[in-house]
């Protein structure tokens, strides 16, 4: 594939609430054994917090990165059940925020996402910031304004340089876990809107450098078509990432 820019593809495995320490480490080892094209693609696995240490240990010495699915925006304090980005230093290189499951099921707001994106950077980690519209919003023709507003909130506390060093993920809510993937054209269009929103907020250089993934029912069967589109810099994979060979096939499609 010829690319008109220098952004390195990034594919992340969001294991969601699957795997504990032992089976998580086993899955991580299976992923690492797949012969991934790591010269060409950044690969990140996002296990549940409980398994972060075991997975990081299993991947020590490999070029696979580990990330958290969720962090608090403060570095420490009386926040029962939470973990902070600062606590992940040495363990994880990435942290996800803004995922629609967190927004919808756990009340994560745009303001939370903004604070978390900043906290993740402040800890020296890279945020993967997810945005995306619901089916009603898409059917109502509001996708562009919805993702623009989410981007504006999420990046409000970041500098252009921190924005350029972030990863964004376009995850239409209606495509997550439904088997209903966005078409490559829809993914390209929405990612174009997201990149334009980044540009309007933090300038053309940041917009040109920030990597934007597509997520939502990505499989080995559809990955090549999605990842071949202009501006689609990788994938955020849920269900298909729980099978090492399937995930590897998606990483290959990004290379
Ligand atoms: P699925 O790949 O299972 O649709 O999940 C996508 C997702 O939410 C990744 O963060």
XYZ file of C-alpha atoms and ligand atoms in Angstrom:
265
model
C 0.000 0.000 0.000
C 1.388 3.414 -0.837
C 0.740 6.080 1.706
C 0.697 9.789 1.139
C 1.742 10.584 4.702
C 4.157 9.267 7.300
C 1.736 8.166 9.983
C 2.589 4.728 11.290
C -0.429 2.435 11.554
C -1.507 1.432 15.049
C -3.734 -1.513 15.876
C -5.051 -2.001 19.392
C -6.771 -4.976 21.008
C -9.492 -3.914 23.435
C -10.113 -7.060 25.422
C -12.897 -5.312 27.375
C -14.005 -7.369 30.413
C -12.385 -10.576 29.240
C -9.368 -12.388 30.724
C -7.807 -12.344 34.157
C -4.057 -12.432 34.812
C -3.404 -16.045 33.797
C -5.485 -16.313 30.619
C -4.607 -12.724 29.727
C -0.900 -13.545 29.863
C -1.585 -16.651 27.796
C -3.466 -14.656 25.144
C -0.705 -12.033 25.112
C 1.917 -14.724 24.519
C -0.215 -16.187 21.740
C -0.483 -12.757 20.081
C 3.268 -12.198 20.393
C 3.915 -15.604 18.795
C 2.002 -14.647 15.624
C 4.928 -13.140 13.761
C 3.396 -9.674 13.602
C 4.792 -7.052 11.182
C 6.075 -4.874 14.030
C 8.508 -3.003 11.798
C 5.508 -1.451 10.092
C 2.727 -1.337 12.684
C 2.414 -0.357 16.346
C 0.476 -3.004 18.254
C -1.128 -2.447 21.646
C -3.073 -4.813 23.882
C -5.542 -3.399 26.401
C -6.340 -6.023 29.042
C -8.554 -5.450 32.068
C -6.656 -3.594 34.808
C -6.312 -6.717 36.917
C -4.263 -8.406 34.208
C -2.015 -5.474 33.307
C 0.965 -6.687 35.345
C 0.768 -10.255 34.095
C 0.321 -9.164 30.491
C 3.161 -6.641 30.734
C 5.363 -9.396 32.149
C 4.321 -11.801 29.384
C 5.204 -9.198 26.742
C 8.492 -8.081 28.273
C 11.194 -8.105 25.620
C 8.683 -7.971 22.758
C 7.735 -4.851 20.817
C 4.076 -5.165 21.714
C 2.805 -2.368 23.932
C 0.372 -2.609 26.808
C -2.394 -0.168 27.607
C -5.155 0.355 30.152
C -8.814 0.471 29.187
C -9.671 3.113 31.734
C -8.004 5.525 34.157
C -9.033 8.273 36.553
C -7.983 11.846 35.847
C -6.371 12.444 39.237
C -2.996 10.905 40.053
C -4.118 9.552 43.463
C -6.708 10.158 46.148
C -9.968 8.959 47.652
C -11.465 7.438 44.485
C -12.523 3.930 45.453
C -12.043 1.392 42.714
C -10.137 3.673 40.368
C -6.598 3.562 39.032
C -4.610 6.498 37.721
C -2.443 6.998 34.680
C 0.436 7.819 37.021
C 0.185 4.325 38.546
C 0.640 2.766 35.113
C 4.073 4.227 34.491
C 6.452 1.372 33.719
C 3.535 -0.991 33.140
C 1.569 0.533 30.284
C 2.371 2.917 27.469
C -1.218 3.701 26.415
C -4.582 4.304 28.033
C -7.983 4.357 26.393
C -10.548 7.022 27.183
C -13.886 8.069 25.758
C -14.965 4.576 24.777
C -18.702 4.548 24.144
C -19.216 1.766 26.679
C -17.685 3.996 29.340
C -19.699 6.991 28.132
C -23.002 5.113 27.889
C -22.838 2.579 30.695
C -20.665 4.383 33.235
C -21.507 8.017 32.666
C -18.143 9.176 31.328
C -18.673 12.731 30.105
C -16.862 14.869 27.569
C -15.376 16.750 30.521
C -14.062 13.508 32.009
C -12.535 12.537 28.677
C -10.848 15.940 28.464
C -9.331 15.581 31.930
C -8.310 11.967 31.331
C -6.626 12.743 28.012
C -4.540 15.369 29.774
C -3.785 13.121 32.764
C -2.686 10.305 30.473
C -0.237 12.629 28.726
C 0.924 14.121 32.023
C 1.878 10.610 33.151
C 3.911 10.172 29.967
C 1.478 7.716 28.390
C -0.321 7.985 25.057
C -4.098 8.363 25.137
C -6.307 6.512 22.697
C -9.358 8.764 22.607
C -12.542 7.246 21.222
C -15.363 9.219 19.646
C -18.395 8.201 17.654
C -22.056 8.753 16.976
C -25.120 6.702 17.906
C -27.420 5.230 15.278
C -30.030 7.934 15.919
C -27.387 10.601 15.431
C -26.204 9.028 12.180
C -29.756 8.615 10.896
C -30.422 12.223 11.866
C -27.476 13.444 9.793
C -25.610 14.620 12.896
C -22.469 12.497 12.687
C -20.159 15.323 11.683
C -21.302 17.665 14.428
C -21.286 14.915 17.075
C -17.739 13.759 16.399
C -16.533 17.342 16.037
C -17.942 18.259 19.447
C -16.423 15.155 21.050
C -13.033 15.963 19.523
C -13.205 19.601 20.615
C -13.947 18.590 24.210
C -11.419 15.765 24.346
C -8.522 17.843 23.021
C -9.337 21.121 24.747
C -6.618 20.773 27.400
C -3.944 19.504 25.017
C -1.337 21.470 23.134
C -0.872 20.926 19.403
C 2.203 18.808 20.193
C 0.323 16.608 22.661
C -2.522 16.322 20.188
C -0.118 15.182 17.479
C 1.196 12.531 19.872
C -2.288 11.241 20.686
C -4.267 8.485 19.018
C -7.925 8.996 18.180
C -10.393 6.247 17.402
C -13.565 6.648 15.380
C -15.968 4.105 16.810
C -19.554 4.500 15.640
C -21.664 3.208 18.529
C -23.937 1.251 16.194
C -20.962 -0.730 14.867
C -19.558 -1.844 18.217
C -20.165 -5.503 18.979
C -23.014 -5.629 16.478
C -21.350 -7.228 13.494
C -22.515 -4.177 11.567
C -19.300 -2.541 10.399
C -19.149 0.958 8.980
C -18.492 0.850 5.267
C -14.982 1.872 4.273
C -16.535 5.022 2.756
C -18.303 5.885 6.028
C -15.117 5.294 8.015
C -13.065 7.468 5.676
C -15.649 10.239 5.688
C -16.018 10.379 9.466
C -12.283 10.180 10.029
C -11.939 13.087 7.603
C -14.356 15.088 9.740
C -12.408 14.171 12.869
C -9.114 15.215 11.283
C -10.668 18.486 10.144
C -11.872 19.125 13.690
C -8.357 18.505 15.012
C -7.013 20.922 12.427
C -9.497 23.630 13.317
C -8.595 23.314 16.989
C -4.851 22.671 16.976
C -3.629 23.371 13.448
C -2.758 21.516 10.289
C 0.473 20.010 11.607
C -1.267 18.293 14.532
C -4.065 17.143 12.233
C -1.548 15.694 9.816
C 0.323 13.819 12.527
C -2.417 12.513 14.815
C -3.265 8.895 14.147
C -6.930 7.997 13.829
C -8.136 4.412 14.088
C -11.418 2.909 13.036
C -13.209 0.615 15.503
C -16.460 -1.316 15.394
C -16.829 -4.952 14.276
C -13.424 -5.051 12.608
C -12.617 -8.595 11.465
C -9.960 -10.218 9.288
C -12.562 -10.213 6.495
C -13.177 -6.441 6.470
C -9.901 -5.064 7.826
C -8.108 -4.648 4.522
C -10.891 -2.609 2.940
C -11.227 -0.367 6.012
C -7.517 0.108 6.607
C -6.880 0.809 2.953
C -8.915 4.007 3.069
C -7.336 7.418 3.156
C -6.795 8.627 6.699
C -7.620 5.330 8.423
C -4.449 4.803 10.435
C -5.288 1.538 12.141
C -7.952 -0.280 14.063
C -9.339 -0.575 17.574
C -10.497 -4.161 17.753
C -12.874 -5.687 20.295
C -14.300 -9.161 19.741
C -11.858 -10.253 17.046
C -8.906 -9.367 19.278
C -9.729 -12.215 21.684
C -8.471 -14.693 19.103
C -4.737 -14.328 18.501
C -4.850 -15.443 14.863
C -7.774 -13.168 13.998
C -6.110 -10.215 15.644
C -2.858 -10.987 13.847
C -4.664 -11.049 10.522
C -6.013 -7.549 11.237
C -2.522 -6.332 12.153
C -1.252 -7.787 8.859
C -3.931 -5.854 7.019
C -2.588 -2.638 8.523
C 0.990 -3.271 7.431
P -15.978 -4.872 18.436
O -14.763 -5.041 17.583
O -16.279 -6.089 19.280
O -17.137 -4.362 17.666
O -15.619 -3.754 19.511
C -15.095 -2.553 19.046
C -14.644 -1.758 20.209
O -15.423 -1.276 20.989
C -13.201 -1.595 20.409
O -12.939 -0.652 21.387
